[in-house]
């Protein structure tokens, strides 16, 4: 039986889709058969970040409504073996996601895949609730910023009270923090919350810290999950996080300012 | 850092303020979340009953549930206005009128087995 993971945050624009694409790719690179599902009905974007936007024919909502078979909607990644994308609809709204429909598709996927990664939309309404309802594990994507931290706490509350596991009194959804867009220079100047501050407030285990990085935009420009940019610090940080998720003990990196030479300091350049 | 900044008191790092503000607001929000669902309703109904007799300030009512090992305590704190404003029509200038302007009626003390 495959494991269901939700990438969630409450707040919008913190890096859920970037992280879903990177994480799904990382799990597939490690040999696990992985599917990543876009739950952001009406605002399809995972396809662009994964670079498969021109291959979308049927979507998640078509499958829920019985208008297409699951196999017809699943897109096999061109670069990586074992990686599949289930895009969402651009034309319907979030009401298209019924609990029964979502459950049926997830059950079907769980027969075939090791990991089912759900990319949640922002907010705490239907789309977000559906993406987390069936989860076994939640990755909470947070930026070191007050509103993001507060919204993450609210989502943790929702996971603990309104997920299937909570409602049925099963083992709770396990939770890990992925702190993204971290800028060690600003942290050092006292302008940004430290990792430890966020951990102290949210009180969940740390999966990884992804630094603020120009590589993320470059990668999304060309439809490549940033984890495939092996030279970038963000890519390496995602690779480490995937290893930790799989139970490996990997030391955290990119959490303190890089020593800059005089030259790059004069130019004011950052990695 | 320039020599001029050196003599100025260092401003409090904004990140420190962010952390403190978050801790305060989230302590509140978590407390509200962990209470049973009937608490807000209970508070609302208690308020409407009391409001029949006394003018009360909605913000001066606190309903709190403390879960203990053997029993839980439901604590109701209502701050009453000074007598003159009461609806019950106590005549001003009544005897023994040395009560403080506002008196807390505390601890409904309803105890129930947890
Ligand atoms: N580590 C990072 N460094 C720099 N930019 C980043 C980083 N992570 C994400 N971004 C940028 O932040 C923006 C939002 O990212 P993304 O779309 O992944 O967020 P999201 O949480 O999925 O948003 P939404 O809530 O709208 O679904 C994008 O422009 C992305 O390139
Ligand atoms: Mg997104």
Short mmCIF file of C-alpha atoms and ligand atoms in Angstrom, two decimals:
data_model
loop_
_atom_site.label_atom_id
_atom_site.label_comp_id
_atom_site.label_asym_id
_atom_site.label_seq_id
_atom_site.Cartn_x
_atom_site.Cartn_y
_atom_site.Cartn_z
CA UNK A 1 0.00 0.00 0.00
CA UNK A 2 1.38 3.37 -0.99
CA UNK A 3 1.91 6.12 1.51
CA UNK A 4 0.01 9.39 1.11
CA UNK A 5 1.93 12.60 1.77
CA UNK A 6 0.47 16.10 1.72
CA UNK A 7 2.56 19.21 1.06
CA UNK A 8 0.62 21.93 2.85
CA UNK A 9 1.03 25.38 4.40
CA UNK A 10 -2.16 27.37 4.83
CA UNK A 11 -0.50 30.45 3.43
CA UNK A 12 -0.11 30.88 -0.31
CA UNK A 13 3.09 31.27 -2.28
CA UNK A 14 5.45 29.77 0.27
CA UNK A 15 6.81 27.03 -1.98
CA UNK A 16 4.41 24.04 -1.83
CA UNK A 17 4.42 23.40 -5.57
CA UNK A 18 8.18 23.94 -5.87
CA UNK A 19 8.67 21.51 -2.98
CA UNK A 20 6.15 18.95 -4.29
CA UNK A 21 7.90 18.83 -7.66
CA UNK A 22 11.33 18.54 -6.02
CA UNK A 23 10.24 15.95 -3.49
CA UNK A 24 8.37 13.72 -5.92
CA UNK A 25 11.37 13.80 -8.26
CA UNK A 26 13.73 13.04 -5.38
CA UNK A 27 11.67 10.04 -4.25
CA UNK A 28 11.54 8.68 -7.81
CA UNK A 29 15.32 9.16 -8.16
CA UNK A 30 15.69 6.97 -5.10
CA UNK A 31 13.78 4.24 -6.89
CA UNK A 32 10.30 4.68 -5.43
CA UNK A 33 7.34 4.67 -7.77
CA UNK A 34 5.91 8.11 -7.12
CA UNK A 35 2.93 10.14 -8.30
CA UNK A 36 2.43 13.83 -7.57
CA UNK A 37 -1.14 15.19 -7.68
CA UNK A 38 -2.13 18.82 -8.19
CA UNK A 39 -5.05 19.64 -5.85
CA UNK A 40 -5.14 23.32 -6.81
CA UNK A 41 -8.29 23.00 -8.95
CA UNK A 42 -8.74 26.00 -11.22
CA UNK A 43 -5.12 27.13 -10.86
CA UNK A 44 -3.15 24.37 -12.52
CA UNK A 45 0.59 25.01 -12.10
CA UNK A 46 2.32 21.81 -11.11
CA UNK A 47 2.38 20.83 -14.80
CA UNK A 48 4.48 23.91 -15.63
CA UNK A 49 6.89 23.39 -12.76
CA UNK A 50 7.27 19.73 -13.80
CA UNK A 51 7.62 20.69 -17.47
CA UNK A 52 4.73 18.55 -18.78
CA UNK A 53 2.17 21.28 -19.55
CA UNK A 54 1.90 20.37 -23.21
CA UNK A 55 1.10 16.76 -22.48
CA UNK A 56 -2.02 17.32 -20.37
CA UNK A 57 -5.08 15.75 -21.99
CA UNK A 58 -7.23 14.56 -19.10
CA UNK A 59 -7.02 15.68 -15.50
CA UNK A 60 -7.77 14.69 -11.89
CA UNK A 61 -11.35 16.04 -12.07
CA UNK A 62 -12.05 14.13 -15.30
CA UNK A 63 -11.04 10.94 -13.51
CA UNK A 64 -13.17 11.75 -10.44
CA UNK A 65 -16.17 12.34 -12.72
CA UNK A 66 -15.58 9.14 -14.64
CA UNK A 67 -14.86 11.04 -17.87
CA UNK A 68 -11.44 9.44 -18.19
CA UNK A 69 -9.53 6.49 -16.80
CA UNK A 70 -6.73 7.07 -14.34
CA UNK A 71 -4.18 5.73 -16.85
CA UNK A 72 -5.33 8.26 -19.42
CA UNK A 73 -4.77 11.18 -17.05
CA UNK A 74 -1.45 10.11 -15.52
CA UNK A 75 1.55 11.69 -17.25
CA UNK A 76 4.80 9.75 -17.15
CA UNK A 77 7.83 11.98 -16.61
CA UNK A 78 10.16 12.08 -19.60
CA UNK A 79 13.36 12.36 -17.57
CA UNK A 80 12.86 10.07 -14.63
CA UNK A 81 11.75 6.50 -14.42
CA UNK A 82 9.04 5.84 -11.79
CA UNK A 83 7.71 9.41 -11.75
CA UNK A 84 4.13 10.33 -12.70
CA UNK A 85 2.12 13.54 -12.58
CA UNK A 86 -1.65 13.83 -12.17
CA UNK A 87 -2.52 17.37 -13.29
CA UNK A 88 -5.60 19.24 -12.14
CA UNK A 89 -8.39 20.96 -14.01
CA UNK A 90 -8.10 24.55 -15.12
CA UNK A 91 -11.78 25.12 -15.75
CA UNK A 92 -13.67 23.61 -12.83
CA UNK A 93 -13.77 24.79 -9.26
CA UNK A 94 -12.88 23.19 -5.97
CA UNK A 95 -16.36 21.71 -5.48
CA UNK A 96 -15.41 19.19 -8.13
CA UNK A 97 -13.38 17.42 -5.45
CA UNK A 98 -15.73 15.11 -3.59
CA UNK A 99 -14.51 13.10 -0.64
CA UNK A 100 -15.71 9.86 -2.24
CA UNK A 101 -14.14 10.72 -5.59
CA UNK A 102 -10.78 11.64 -4.09
CA UNK A 103 -10.79 8.55 -1.90
CA UNK A 104 -11.50 6.26 -4.84
CA UNK A 105 -8.60 7.68 -6.89
CA UNK A 106 -6.16 7.64 -3.97
CA UNK A 107 -7.07 4.01 -3.22
CA UNK A 108 -6.49 3.09 -6.82
CA UNK A 109 -3.12 4.88 -6.86
CA UNK A 110 -2.09 3.31 -3.56
CA UNK A 111 -2.27 -0.13 -5.20
CA UNK A 112 0.39 0.81 -7.70
CA UNK A 113 2.58 3.52 -6.21
CA UNK A 114 4.96 3.67 -3.24
CA UNK A 115 4.33 7.36 -2.64
CA UNK A 116 1.40 9.60 -3.48
CA UNK A 117 2.31 13.24 -3.00
CA UNK A 118 -0.55 15.74 -2.79
CA UNK A 119 0.28 19.36 -3.66
CA UNK A 120 -2.22 21.39 -1.61
CA UNK A 121 -3.65 24.73 -2.67
CA UNK A 122 -3.39 27.67 -0.27
CA UNK A 123 -6.10 28.34 2.30
CA UNK A 124 -8.10 26.00 4.49
CA UNK A 125 -11.06 25.45 2.23
CA UNK A 126 -12.26 22.48 0.25
CA UNK A 127 -9.22 21.95 -1.99
CA UNK A 128 -6.80 22.19 0.90
CA UNK A 129 -8.98 20.02 3.15
CA UNK A 130 -9.34 17.34 0.46
CA UNK A 131 -5.59 17.27 -0.14
CA UNK A 132 -4.84 16.61 3.53
CA UNK A 133 -7.87 14.52 4.51
CA UNK A 134 -6.46 11.11 3.51
CA UNK A 135 -2.82 11.86 4.35
CA UNK A 136 -0.58 9.54 6.35
CA UNK A 137 2.16 12.14 6.54
CA UNK A 138 2.22 15.94 6.23
CA UNK A 139 5.10 18.14 5.18
CA UNK A 140 4.41 21.64 6.47
CA UNK A 141 5.98 24.20 4.15
CA UNK A 142 6.75 27.39 6.05
CA UNK A 143 8.64 30.61 5.34
CA UNK A 144 10.49 32.30 8.21
CA UNK A 145 7.89 35.04 8.41
CA UNK A 146 5.08 35.77 10.92
CA UNK A 147 1.99 35.10 8.81
CA UNK A 148 3.40 31.91 7.34
CA UNK A 149 4.29 30.52 10.77
CA UNK A 150 0.87 31.34 12.15
CA UNK A 151 -0.92 29.75 9.19
CA UNK A 152 1.23 26.64 9.53
CA UNK A 153 0.07 26.33 13.10
CA UNK A 154 -3.54 26.54 11.97
CA UNK A 155 -2.97 23.82 9.39
CA UNK A 156 -1.42 21.64 12.11
CA UNK A 157 -4.62 22.17 14.09
CA UNK A 158 -6.70 21.12 11.07
CA UNK A 159 -4.56 17.99 10.55
CA UNK A 160 -5.06 17.04 14.18
CA UNK A 161 -8.82 17.50 14.14
CA UNK A 162 -10.25 17.20 10.65
CA UNK A 163 -8.14 14.64 8.79
CA UNK A 164 -9.43 11.10 8.26
CA UNK A 165 -6.96 9.79 10.82
CA UNK A 166 -8.19 12.29 13.41
CA UNK A 167 -11.87 11.69 12.66
CA UNK A 168 -11.52 7.92 12.84
CA UNK A 169 -9.30 7.97 15.92
CA UNK A 170 -6.38 6.31 14.08
CA UNK A 171 -2.68 7.02 14.57
CA UNK A 172 -2.29 10.77 13.96
CA UNK A 173 -0.91 12.15 10.72
CA UNK A 174 2.86 12.41 11.17
CA UNK A 175 4.21 15.91 10.58
CA UNK A 176 7.52 17.45 9.55
CA UNK A 177 8.59 21.01 8.90
CA UNK A 178 10.17 22.15 5.65
CA UNK A 179 11.42 25.70 6.14
CA UNK A 180 11.84 27.32 2.73
CA UNK A 181 13.20 30.60 1.37
CA UNK A 182 15.59 30.79 4.29
CA UNK A 183 18.11 33.61 4.04
CA UNK A 184 21.01 33.04 6.47
CA UNK A 185 22.38 36.55 5.87
CA UNK A 186 19.14 38.17 6.96
CA UNK A 187 18.90 35.79 9.91
CA UNK A 188 22.38 36.85 10.98
CA UNK A 189 21.36 40.50 10.78
CA UNK A 190 18.39 39.78 13.04
CA UNK A 191 15.91 40.50 10.24
CA UNK A 192 14.52 37.01 9.83
CA UNK A 193 13.28 34.33 12.22
CA UNK A 194 15.90 31.65 12.93
CA UNK A 195 15.23 27.96 12.26
CA UNK A 196 15.28 27.37 16.00
CA UNK A 197 12.68 30.07 16.61
CA UNK A 198 10.27 28.51 14.14
CA UNK A 199 10.92 25.03 15.55
CA UNK A 200 10.29 26.24 19.06
CA UNK A 201 6.99 27.81 18.05
CA UNK A 202 5.62 25.04 15.83
CA UNK A 203 7.12 22.17 17.85
CA UNK A 204 7.33 19.60 15.04
CA UNK A 205 10.44 17.79 13.76
CA UNK A 206 12.57 19.49 11.10
CA UNK A 207 12.73 17.82 7.70
CA UNK A 208 14.90 20.43 6.04
CA UNK A 209 15.78 24.04 5.42
CA UNK A 210 15.72 25.21 1.80
CA UNK A 211 17.68 28.40 1.25
CA UNK A 212 16.35 31.35 -0.74
CA UNK A 213 17.90 30.65 -4.11
CA UNK A 214 17.88 32.06 -7.61
CA UNK A 215 18.09 28.50 -8.89
CA UNK A 216 14.39 28.01 -8.06
CA UNK A 217 13.19 30.60 -10.58
CA UNK A 218 15.68 29.42 -13.20
CA UNK A 219 14.45 25.85 -12.80
CA UNK A 220 10.76 26.79 -13.03
CA UNK A 221 11.48 28.86 -16.14
CA UNK A 222 12.43 25.70 -17.96
CA UNK A 223 10.04 23.27 -16.27
CA UNK A 224 12.68 21.38 -14.38
CA UNK A 225 12.24 20.44 -10.69
CA UNK A 226 15.02 22.31 -8.89
CA UNK A 227 16.30 19.10 -7.28
CA UNK A 228 17.69 18.21 -10.72
CA UNK A 229 19.95 21.27 -10.57
CA UNK A 230 22.55 19.40 -8.61
CA UNK A 231 24.96 22.32 -8.45
CA UNK A 232 22.47 24.59 -6.70
CA UNK A 233 22.20 24.89 -2.95
CA UNK A 234 18.39 24.62 -3.11
CA UNK A 235 18.68 21.44 -5.17
CA UNK A 236 21.12 19.92 -2.71
CA UNK A 237 18.96 20.96 0.23
CA UNK A 238 15.97 19.14 -1.31
CA UNK A 239 18.10 16.04 -1.93
CA UNK A 240 19.13 16.06 1.74
CA UNK A 241 15.50 16.51 2.83
CA UNK A 242 14.39 13.51 0.76
CA UNK A 243 17.14 11.41 2.35
CA UNK A 244 16.00 12.50 5.82
CA UNK A 245 12.42 11.69 4.92
CA UNK A 246 13.61 8.17 4.08
CA UNK A 247 15.11 7.91 7.55
CA UNK A 248 18.74 8.78 6.82
CA UNK A 249 20.71 10.93 9.19
CA UNK A 250 21.93 13.84 7.08
CA UNK A 251 23.45 16.95 8.58
CA UNK A 252 21.72 20.27 7.85
CA UNK A 253 23.50 22.63 5.45
CA UNK A 254 23.03 26.16 4.08
CA UNK A 255 21.90 27.51 7.44
CA UNK A 256 24.71 29.96 8.04
CA UNK A 257 25.95 32.77 5.78
CA UNK A 258 28.34 31.75 3.05
CA UNK A 259 31.71 33.38 3.36
CA UNK A 260 31.91 35.83 0.54
CA UNK A 261 35.04 37.08 -1.11
CA UNK A 262 35.65 40.81 -1.25
CA UNK A 263 34.88 40.78 -4.95
CA UNK A 264 31.38 39.34 -4.72
CA UNK A 265 30.68 41.53 -1.72
CA UNK A 266 31.51 44.59 -3.78
CA UNK A 267 29.20 43.37 -6.51
CA UNK A 268 26.51 42.56 -3.97
CA UNK A 269 25.92 39.20 -5.57
CA UNK A 270 24.40 36.21 -3.90
CA UNK A 271 24.29 32.59 -4.95
CA UNK B 1 29.09 48.95 11.11
CA UNK B 2 30.25 52.54 11.04
CA UNK B 3 31.78 54.30 14.00
CA UNK B 4 28.63 56.42 14.35
CA UNK B 5 26.32 53.43 14.75
CA UNK B 6 28.64 52.08 17.37
CA UNK B 7 27.56 54.65 19.93
CA UNK B 8 23.85 54.37 19.31
CA UNK B 9 21.90 51.82 21.30
CA UNK B 10 21.39 48.77 19.12
CA UNK B 11 17.79 48.59 17.91
CA UNK B 12 15.98 45.46 19.02
CA UNK B 13 16.26 42.94 16.20
CA UNK B 14 12.96 42.77 14.33
CA UNK B 15 13.20 38.97 14.28
CA UNK B 16 13.11 38.93 18.08
CA UNK B 17 9.92 40.96 18.01
CA UNK B 18 8.46 38.63 15.40
CA UNK B 19 9.07 35.66 17.66
CA UNK B 20 7.57 37.31 20.72
CA UNK B 21 4.47 38.44 18.86
CA UNK B 22 3.97 34.98 17.40
CA UNK B 23 4.30 33.31 20.77
CA UNK B 24 1.65 35.56 22.27
CA UNK B 25 -0.90 35.35 19.48
CA UNK B 26 -0.46 31.62 19.04
CA UNK B 27 -0.83 30.84 22.72
CA UNK B 28 -4.25 32.48 22.45
CA UNK B 29 -5.26 30.74 19.26
CA UNK B 30 -4.20 27.32 20.48
CA UNK B 31 -6.12 27.70 23.73
CA UNK B 32 -9.26 28.55 21.77
CA UNK B 33 -8.74 25.57 19.50
CA UNK B 34 -8.24 22.95 22.17
CA UNK B 35 -11.46 23.73 24.06
CA UNK B 36 -14.55 21.60 23.44
CA UNK B 37 -16.90 22.82 20.70
CA UNK B 38 -19.67 23.78 23.11
CA UNK B 39 -17.63 26.43 24.92
CA UNK B 40 -18.39 29.33 22.55
CA UNK B 41 -22.12 28.42 22.57
CA UNK B 42 -22.15 28.08 26.33
CA UNK B 43 -20.48 31.46 26.64
CA UNK B 44 -23.02 32.99 24.27
CA UNK B 45 -26.04 31.58 26.14
CA UNK B 46 -24.71 32.49 29.55
CA UNK B 47 -24.18 36.00 28.27
CA UNK B 48 -27.70 36.34 26.97
CA UNK B 49 -29.20 35.12 30.26
CA UNK B 50 -27.12 37.48 32.34
CA UNK B 51 -27.71 40.34 29.94
CA UNK B 52 -31.44 40.10 30.76
CA UNK B 53 -30.69 41.34 34.25
CA UNK B 54 -27.46 43.30 34.06
CA UNK B 55 -25.72 45.43 31.49
CA UNK B 56 -22.57 43.53 30.83
CA UNK B 57 -19.66 44.15 28.59
CA UNK B 58 -19.20 41.20 26.20
CA UNK B 59 -15.47 41.51 26.56
CA UNK B 60 -15.58 41.18 30.32
CA UNK B 61 -16.83 37.63 30.31
CA UNK B 62 -14.41 34.76 30.36
CA UNK B 63 -15.35 31.11 30.15
CA UNK B 64 -12.52 28.70 30.72
CA UNK B 65 -12.33 24.94 30.96
CA UNK B 66 -9.41 23.41 32.84
CA UNK B 67 -8.94 19.73 32.39
CA UNK B 68 -7.55 18.00 35.44
CA UNK B 69 -6.73 14.40 36.19
CA UNK B 70 -9.84 13.52 38.20
CA UNK B 71 -12.15 16.36 37.30
CA UNK B 72 -12.33 19.40 35.10
CA UNK B 73 -13.25 22.85 36.26
CA UNK B 74 -15.46 25.19 34.32
CA UNK B 75 -14.64 28.69 35.37
CA UNK B 76 -16.90 31.59 34.50
CA UNK B 77 -15.66 35.07 35.23
CA UNK B 78 -18.01 37.95 34.68
CA UNK B 79 -17.10 41.47 35.51
CA UNK B 80 -20.24 43.36 36.50
CA UNK B 81 -20.62 47.06 35.93
CA UNK B 82 -20.96 49.43 38.84
CA UNK B 83 -24.42 49.26 40.40
CA UNK B 84 -25.76 52.47 38.95
CA UNK B 85 -25.63 51.00 35.47
CA UNK B 86 -27.42 47.82 36.38
CA UNK B 87 -30.73 47.06 34.69
CA UNK B 88 -32.22 45.49 37.80
CA UNK B 89 -33.06 48.99 38.93
CA UNK B 90 -31.33 49.16 42.29
CA UNK B 91 -32.13 52.62 43.58
CA UNK B 92 -29.10 54.83 43.62
CA UNK B 93 -28.04 55.82 47.08
CA UNK B 94 -29.10 52.56 48.69
CA UNK B 95 -27.53 51.69 51.98
CA UNK B 96 -24.29 49.75 52.32
CA UNK B 97 -23.14 51.16 49.05
CA UNK B 98 -19.45 50.87 49.63
CA UNK B 99 -18.99 48.18 46.99
CA UNK B 100 -16.19 48.70 44.53
CA UNK B 101 -17.29 50.21 41.27
CA UNK B 102 -17.00 46.93 39.54
CA UNK B 103 -17.21 43.62 41.24
CA UNK B 104 -16.11 40.35 39.81
CA UNK B 105 -18.55 37.52 40.11
CA UNK B 106 -16.24 34.63 39.84
CA UNK B 107 -16.03 30.96 39.63
CA UNK B 108 -19.28 29.37 38.71
CA UNK B 109 -17.33 26.43 40.03
CA UNK B 110 -19.18 23.82 38.06
CA UNK B 111 -17.15 20.70 38.50
CA UNK B 112 -17.59 17.63 36.45
CA UNK B 113 -15.81 14.34 36.30
CA UNK B 114 -13.25 14.36 33.45
N1 LIG C 1 13.78 28.50 -2.06
C1 LIG C 1 13.28 29.46 -2.87
N2 LIG C 1 14.07 30.48 -3.27
C2 LIG C 1 13.57 31.44 -4.08
N3 LIG C 1 12.32 31.47 -4.57
C3 LIG C 1 11.49 30.48 -4.21
C4 LIG C 1 11.92 29.43 -3.34
N4 LIG C 1 10.87 28.57 -3.17
C5 LIG C 1 9.85 29.08 -3.87
N5 LIG C 1 10.20 30.22 -4.52
C6 LIG C 1 9.36 31.05 -5.38
O1 LIG C 1 8.18 31.41 -4.69
C7 LIG C 1 7.08 31.48 -5.58
C8 LIG C 1 5.96 30.61 -5.03
O2 LIG C 1 6.36 29.26 -5.06
P1 LIG C 1 5.31 28.08 -5.24
O3 LIG C 1 4.46 28.28 -6.44
O4 LIG C 1 6.05 26.80 -5.12
O5 LIG C 1 4.43 28.32 -3.92
P2 LIG C 1 3.04 27.65 -3.53
O6 LIG C 1 3.07 27.51 -2.06
O7 LIG C 1 2.81 26.42 -4.32
O8 LIG C 1 2.00 28.76 -3.98
P3 LIG C 1 0.39 28.61 -4.03
O9 LIG C 1 -0.06 28.76 -2.59
O10 LIG C 1 -0.06 29.74 -4.88
O11 LIG C 1 0.08 27.26 -4.58
C9 LIG C 1 7.57 31.02 -6.93
O12 LIG C 1 7.81 32.17 -7.70
C10 LIG C 1 8.87 30.32 -6.63
O13 LIG C 1 9.77 30.42 -7.70
MG1 LIG C 2 1.10 25.80 -5.50
#
